[in-house]
mmCIF file of C-alpha atoms in Angstrom:
data_model
loop_
_atom_site.group_PDB
_atom_site.id
_atom_site.type_symbol
_atom_site.label_atom_id
_atom_site.label_comp_id
_atom_site.label_asym_id
_atom_site.label_seq_id
_atom_site.Cartn_x
_atom_site.Cartn_y
_atom_site.Cartn_z
ATOM 1 C CA ASN A 161 -28.872 -25.776 65.174
ATOM 2 C CA ALA A 162 -25.232 -25.716 66.298
ATOM 3 C CA GLY A 163 -25.428 -22.369 68.135
ATOM 4 C CA VAL A 164 -21.987 -20.774 68.443
ATOM 5 C CA THR A 165 -18.946 -22.733 67.323
ATOM 6 C CA GLN A 166 -15.255 -21.863 67.597
ATOM 7 C CA THR A 167 -12.210 -23.130 65.743
ATOM 8 C CA PRO A 168 -9.694 -24.293 66.903
ATOM 9 C CA LYS A 169 -10.329 -25.621 70.405
ATOM 10 C CA PHE A 170 -6.664 -25.615 71.411
ATOM 11 C CA ARG A 171 -3.551 -23.957 70.027
ATOM 12 C CA VAL A 172 0.039 -23.460 71.072
ATOM 13 C CA LEU A 173 1.972 -20.613 69.472
ATOM 14 C CA LYS A 174 5.490 -19.326 69.758
ATOM 15 C CA THR A 175 6.063 -15.655 70.525
ATOM 16 C CA GLY A 176 5.757 -13.605 67.357
ATOM 17 C CA GLN A 177 3.611 -16.089 65.445
ATOM 18 C CA SER A 178 0.221 -15.133 64.098
ATOM 19 C CA MET A 179 -3.092 -16.917 64.046
ATOM 20 C CA THR A 180 -6.792 -16.440 63.432
ATOM 21 C CA LEU A 181 -9.614 -17.711 65.605
ATOM 22 C CA LEU A 182 -12.887 -18.356 63.843
ATOM 23 C CA CYS A 183 -16.319 -17.970 65.390
ATOM 24 C CA ALA A 184 -19.523 -18.947 63.638
ATOM 25 C CA GLN A 185 -23.152 -18.655 64.726
ATOM 26 C CA ASP A 186 -26.292 -19.949 63.053
ATOM 27 C CA MET A 187 -28.879 -18.003 65.087
ATOM 28 C CA ASN A 188 -28.962 -14.968 62.789
ATOM 29 C CA HIS A 189 -27.708 -12.761 65.600
ATOM 30 C CA GLU A 190 -26.607 -9.238 64.803
ATOM 31 C CA TYR A 191 -24.195 -8.826 67.687
ATOM 32 C CA MET A 192 -21.008 -10.815 68.163
ATOM 33 C CA TYR A 193 -18.268 -10.527 70.760
ATOM 34 C CA TRP A 194 -14.790 -11.771 71.529
ATOM 35 C CA TYR A 195 -13.800 -12.155 75.181
ATOM 36 C CA ARG A 196 -10.776 -13.435 76.970
ATOM 37 C CA GLN A 197 -10.973 -15.174 80.334
ATOM 38 C CA ASP A 198 -8.010 -15.291 82.680
ATOM 39 C CA PRO A 199 -7.810 -16.888 86.152
ATOM 40 C CA GLY A 200 -9.156 -14.640 88.894
ATOM 41 C CA MET A 201 -10.573 -12.121 86.460
ATOM 42 C CA GLY A 202 -13.931 -11.532 84.881
ATOM 43 C CA LEU A 203 -14.521 -11.958 81.191
ATOM 44 C CA ARG A 204 -12.938 -9.040 79.361
ATOM 45 C CA LEU A 205 -14.297 -7.790 76.071
ATOM 46 C CA ILE A 206 -11.689 -7.585 73.302
ATOM 47 C CA HIS A 207 -13.737 -6.474 70.296
ATOM 48 C CA TYR A 208 -17.330 -6.665 69.267
ATOM 49 C CA SER A 209 -19.500 -6.215 66.203
ATOM 50 C CA VAL A 210 -22.982 -4.754 65.910
ATOM 51 C CA GLY A 211 -23.593 -6.167 62.458
ATOM 52 C CA GLU A 212 -22.038 -7.423 59.244
ATOM 53 C CA GLY A 213 -19.147 -5.221 58.160
ATOM 54 C CA THR A 214 -18.814 -3.451 61.530
ATOM 55 C CA THR A 215 -16.331 -3.839 64.366
ATOM 56 C CA ALA A 216 -15.590 -1.880 67.531
ATOM 57 C CA LYS A 217 -13.010 -1.957 70.303
ATOM 58 C CA GLY A 218 -13.809 -3.371 73.684
ATOM 59 C CA GLU A 219 -11.983 -3.133 76.966
ATOM 60 C CA VAL A 220 -8.698 -4.840 75.926
ATOM 61 C CA PRO A 221 -8.260 -4.513 72.130
ATOM 62 C CA ASP A 222 -4.482 -4.048 71.898
ATOM 63 C CA GLY A 223 -2.679 -6.809 70.014
ATOM 64 C CA TYR A 224 -5.872 -8.107 68.379
ATOM 65 C CA ASN A 225 -7.754 -7.399 65.180
ATOM 66 C CA VAL A 226 -11.181 -8.579 64.062
ATOM 67 C CA SER A 227 -13.291 -8.819 60.952
ATOM 68 C CA ARG A 228 -16.990 -9.473 60.305
ATOM 69 C CA LEU A 229 -17.272 -9.976 56.558
ATOM 70 C CA LYS A 230 -20.296 -12.235 56.899
ATOM 71 C CA LYS A 231 -23.062 -11.918 59.465
ATOM 72 C CA GLN A 232 -22.536 -15.426 60.765
ATOM 73 C CA ASN A 233 -18.749 -15.222 61.180
ATOM 74 C CA PHE A 234 -16.511 -13.176 63.452
ATOM 75 C CA LEU A 235 -12.747 -13.619 63.184
ATOM 76 C CA LEU A 236 -10.178 -12.707 65.815
ATOM 77 C CA GLY A 237 -6.578 -12.257 64.680
ATOM 78 C CA LEU A 238 -3.350 -12.123 66.614
ATOM 79 C CA GLU A 239 -0.677 -10.601 64.383
ATOM 80 C CA SER A 240 2.315 -11.180 66.661
ATOM 81 C CA ALA A 241 1.472 -13.350 69.632
ATOM 82 C CA ALA A 242 2.887 -12.560 73.065
ATOM 83 C CA PRO A 243 2.912 -14.685 76.253
ATOM 84 C CA SER A 244 0.483 -12.178 77.819
ATOM 85 C CA GLN A 245 -2.088 -13.372 75.282
ATOM 86 C CA THR A 246 -2.132 -16.850 76.794
ATOM 87 C CA SER A 247 -5.768 -17.176 77.761
ATOM 88 C CA VAL A 248 -9.079 -18.824 77.027
ATOM 89 C CA TYR A 249 -10.932 -16.996 74.276
ATOM 90 C CA PHE A 250 -14.710 -17.061 74.085
ATOM 91 C CA CYS A 251 -16.876 -15.885 71.259
ATOM 92 C CA ALA A 252 -20.471 -14.930 71.990
ATOM 93 C CA SER A 253 -23.466 -13.658 70.073
ATOM 94 C CA SER A 254 -26.751 -11.991 70.917
ATOM 95 C CA PHE A 255 -29.810 -10.694 69.115
ATOM 96 C CA LEU A 256 -30.150 -7.244 70.683
ATOM 97 C CA GLY A 257 -26.748 -6.410 72.130
ATOM 98 C CA LEU A 258 -26.326 -2.663 72.527
ATOM 99 C CA ALA A 259 -29.943 -2.144 71.536
ATOM 100 C CA GLY A 260 -31.168 -3.688 74.750
ATOM 101 C CA ALA A 261 -30.690 -6.320 77.386
ATOM 102 C CA ASP A 262 -30.284 -9.711 75.816
ATOM 103 C CA THR A 263 -28.800 -13.094 76.616
ATOM 104 C CA GLN A 264 -25.387 -13.817 75.164
ATOM 105 C CA TYR A 265 -24.737 -17.275 73.770
ATOM 106 C CA PHE A 266 -21.180 -18.475 74.099
ATOM 107 C CA GLY A 267 -19.031 -20.771 72.037
ATOM 108 C CA PRO A 268 -17.019 -23.574 73.684
ATOM 109 C CA GLY A 269 -13.824 -21.533 73.872
ATOM 110 C CA THR A 270 -10.308 -21.681 72.442
ATOM 111 C CA ARG A 271 -7.448 -22.404 74.808
ATOM 112 C CA LEU A 272 -4.403 -20.540 73.531
ATOM 113 C CA THR A 273 -0.906 -20.867 74.944
ATOM 114 C CA VAL A 274 1.873 -18.574 73.758
ATOM 115 C CA LEU A 275 5.370 -19.769 74.596
ATOM 116 C CA GLY B 161 -15.045 3.016 87.717
ATOM 117 C CA GLN B 162 -17.261 0.054 87.093
ATOM 118 C CA ASN B 163 -16.930 -2.958 89.314
ATOM 119 C CA ILE B 164 -18.573 -6.267 90.132
ATOM 120 C CA ASP B 165 -17.694 -8.026 93.395
ATOM 121 C CA GLN B 166 -18.512 -11.600 94.293
ATOM 122 C CA PRO B 167 -16.864 -14.174 96.570
ATOM 123 C CA THR B 168 -14.089 -16.206 95.002
ATOM 124 C CA GLU B 169 -15.175 -19.594 96.305
ATOM 125 C CA MET B 170 -17.959 -21.171 98.335
ATOM 126 C CA THR B 171 -18.567 -24.699 99.609
ATOM 127 C CA ALA B 172 -21.941 -26.282 100.275
ATOM 128 C CA THR B 173 -23.426 -29.704 100.923
ATOM 129 C CA GLU B 174 -25.525 -31.726 98.535
ATOM 130 C CA GLY B 175 -29.219 -31.159 99.226
ATOM 131 C CA ALA B 176 -28.641 -27.859 101.027
ATOM 132 C CA ILE B 177 -29.272 -24.235 100.010
ATOM 133 C CA VAL B 178 -26.582 -21.725 99.067
ATOM 134 C CA GLN B 179 -26.723 -17.997 98.387
ATOM 135 C CA ILE B 180 -24.093 -16.358 96.169
ATOM 136 C CA ASN B 181 -23.890 -12.604 96.599
ATOM 137 C CA CYS B 182 -22.896 -9.967 94.066
ATOM 138 C CA THR B 183 -22.460 -6.229 94.504
ATOM 139 C CA TYR B 184 -22.143 -3.972 91.513
ATOM 140 C CA GLN B 185 -21.127 -0.467 90.562
ATOM 141 C CA THR B 186 -21.882 0.401 86.961
ATOM 142 C CA SER B 187 -22.266 3.583 84.943
ATOM 143 C CA GLY B 188 -26.015 3.496 84.692
ATOM 144 C CA PHE B 189 -27.843 0.230 85.110
ATOM 145 C CA ASN B 190 -29.858 -1.845 82.688
ATOM 146 C CA GLY B 191 -30.050 -5.078 84.583
ATOM 147 C CA LEU B 192 -28.010 -7.877 86.065
ATOM 148 C CA PHE B 193 -27.257 -11.310 84.666
ATOM 149 C CA TRP B 194 -26.179 -14.564 86.244
ATOM 150 C CA TYR B 195 -24.387 -17.175 84.177
ATOM 151 C CA GLN B 196 -23.220 -20.666 85.097
ATOM 152 C CA GLN B 197 -19.882 -21.969 83.877
ATOM 153 C CA HIS B 198 -18.766 -25.554 84.401
ATOM 154 C CA ALA B 199 -15.014 -26.111 84.399
ATOM 155 C CA GLY B 200 -13.626 -26.070 80.883
ATOM 156 C CA GLU B 201 -16.938 -25.097 79.342
ATOM 157 C CA ALA B 202 -18.711 -21.988 78.084
ATOM 158 C CA PRO B 203 -20.858 -19.764 80.310
ATOM 159 C CA THR B 204 -24.579 -20.409 79.996
ATOM 160 C CA PHE B 205 -27.404 -18.037 80.900
ATOM 161 C CA LEU B 206 -29.227 -18.507 84.200
ATOM 162 C CA SER B 207 -31.176 -15.348 84.942
ATOM 163 C CA TYR B 208 -31.713 -11.668 84.251
ATOM 164 C CA ASN B 209 -33.111 -9.113 86.707
ATOM 165 C CA VAL B 210 -33.870 -5.491 85.965
ATOM 166 C CA LEU B 211 -36.555 -4.787 88.585
ATOM 167 C CA ASP B 212 -36.216 -5.161 92.351
ATOM 168 C CA GLY B 213 -37.313 -8.424 93.825
ATOM 169 C CA LEU B 214 -36.978 -12.148 93.544
ATOM 170 C CA GLU B 215 -37.317 -14.141 90.327
ATOM 171 C CA GLU B 216 -37.741 -17.868 90.762
ATOM 172 C CA LYS B 217 -36.876 -20.426 88.135
ATOM 173 C CA GLY B 218 -37.068 -23.973 89.429
ATOM 174 C CA ARG B 219 -34.296 -24.642 91.948
ATOM 175 C CA PHE B 220 -32.613 -21.338 91.092
ATOM 176 C CA SER B 221 -33.769 -17.877 92.177
ATOM 177 C CA SER B 222 -32.202 -14.480 91.645
ATOM 178 C CA PHE B 223 -32.763 -11.351 93.687
ATOM 179 C CA LEU B 224 -32.040 -7.710 92.900
ATOM 180 C CA SER B 225 -31.956 -4.545 95.001
ATOM 181 C CA ARG B 226 -31.134 -1.570 92.795
ATOM 182 C CA SER B 227 -30.944 0.865 95.718
ATOM 183 C CA LYS B 228 -28.256 -1.278 97.348
ATOM 184 C CA GLY B 229 -26.428 -2.285 94.171
ATOM 185 C CA TYR B 230 -26.834 -5.875 95.261
ATOM 186 C CA SER B 231 -27.956 -9.169 93.848
ATOM 187 C CA TYR B 232 -27.866 -12.773 94.922
ATOM 188 C CA LEU B 233 -28.345 -16.148 93.323
ATOM 189 C CA LEU B 234 -30.072 -18.733 95.476
ATOM 190 C CA LEU B 235 -29.624 -22.400 94.687
ATOM 191 C CA LYS B 236 -31.897 -24.899 96.451
ATOM 192 C CA GLU B 237 -31.716 -28.688 96.787
ATOM 193 C CA LEU B 238 -28.118 -28.639 95.659
ATOM 194 C CA GLN B 239 -26.959 -31.387 93.354
ATOM 195 C CA MET B 240 -23.416 -32.446 92.536
ATOM 196 C CA LYS B 241 -23.905 -31.155 89.003
ATOM 197 C CA ASP B 242 -24.315 -27.638 90.441
ATOM 198 C CA SER B 243 -20.574 -27.584 91.102
ATOM 199 C CA ALA B 244 -19.516 -24.777 88.772
ATOM 200 C CA SER B 245 -18.532 -21.140 88.683
ATOM 201 C CA TYR B 246 -21.329 -18.590 88.839
ATOM 202 C CA LEU B 247 -20.702 -15.340 87.016
ATOM 203 C CA CYS B 248 -22.453 -12.103 87.899
ATOM 204 C CA ALA B 249 -22.564 -9.427 85.181
ATOM 205 C CA GLY B 250 -24.045 -5.929 85.248
ATOM 206 C CA LEU B 251 -25.376 -4.180 82.169
ATOM 207 C CA ASP B 252 -24.328 -0.543 82.040
ATOM 208 C CA SER B 253 -26.007 2.448 80.406
ATOM 209 C CA ASN B 254 -24.455 1.526 77.028
ATOM 210 C CA TYR B 255 -25.776 -2.029 77.308
ATOM 211 C CA GLN B 256 -22.265 -3.350 77.750
ATOM 212 C CA LEU B 257 -21.733 -6.180 80.220
ATOM 213 C CA ILE B 258 -19.375 -5.729 83.157
ATOM 214 C CA TRP B 259 -18.352 -9.156 84.441
ATOM 215 C CA GLY B 260 -17.393 -10.320 87.893
ATOM 216 C CA ALA B 261 -14.549 -12.814 88.324
ATOM 217 C CA GLY B 262 -17.008 -15.544 89.240
ATOM 218 C CA THR B 263 -17.740 -17.598 92.353
ATOM 219 C CA LYS B 264 -16.535 -21.182 92.292
ATOM 220 C CA LEU B 265 -19.117 -23.318 94.050
ATOM 221 C CA ILE B 266 -17.944 -26.664 95.425
ATOM 222 C CA ILE B 267 -20.628 -29.182 96.384
ATOM 223 C CA LYS B 268 -19.696 -31.882 98.864
ATOM 224 C CA PRO B 269 -21.640 -35.117 99.361
#
């Protein structure tokens, strides 16, 4: 049982390049989330999904897109990276999510630097 | 607006007790979470409170006062491995988490 995994762990991009971050969970959770974590700030929700085939905007969605084609996977895309997107990105999943209070399980994070 | 406030950094001594405070303002309230995050790692769940009072779990306890919009995490018998950031997060009426910036706890021998 691997829990939540993220690929890649580190990445350096140049401004304007694109990339996709992959998150996978093997706990059969319905809810999945993408957060970014910046120094001195709380985790900020980028996008989330309440089930396979669904996505919704979080607090800071601009510049990002997501897809949830399979229940176990949640992809985060940056179409044209900007230095302001330099951050640590965490994926998380939970069983209940918006249906009730539930623990979120986090992946190990992706450290992205945009030059 | 919604807001979670907690101290930026605290220092304590190995073997001692430390209390990390958190005040929250959320649109509605469905509970409060505490997570632990070691440097360079993912947050991991510590506790969840939705009713007033103290919940004890080994060396860690969490307290909630809904009328005061206040919670604290109490860590006893501190160990060096407790050096980490502690994240407070409130669950609003839509069951969305509002996260604090975290309290970095430094344990000294």
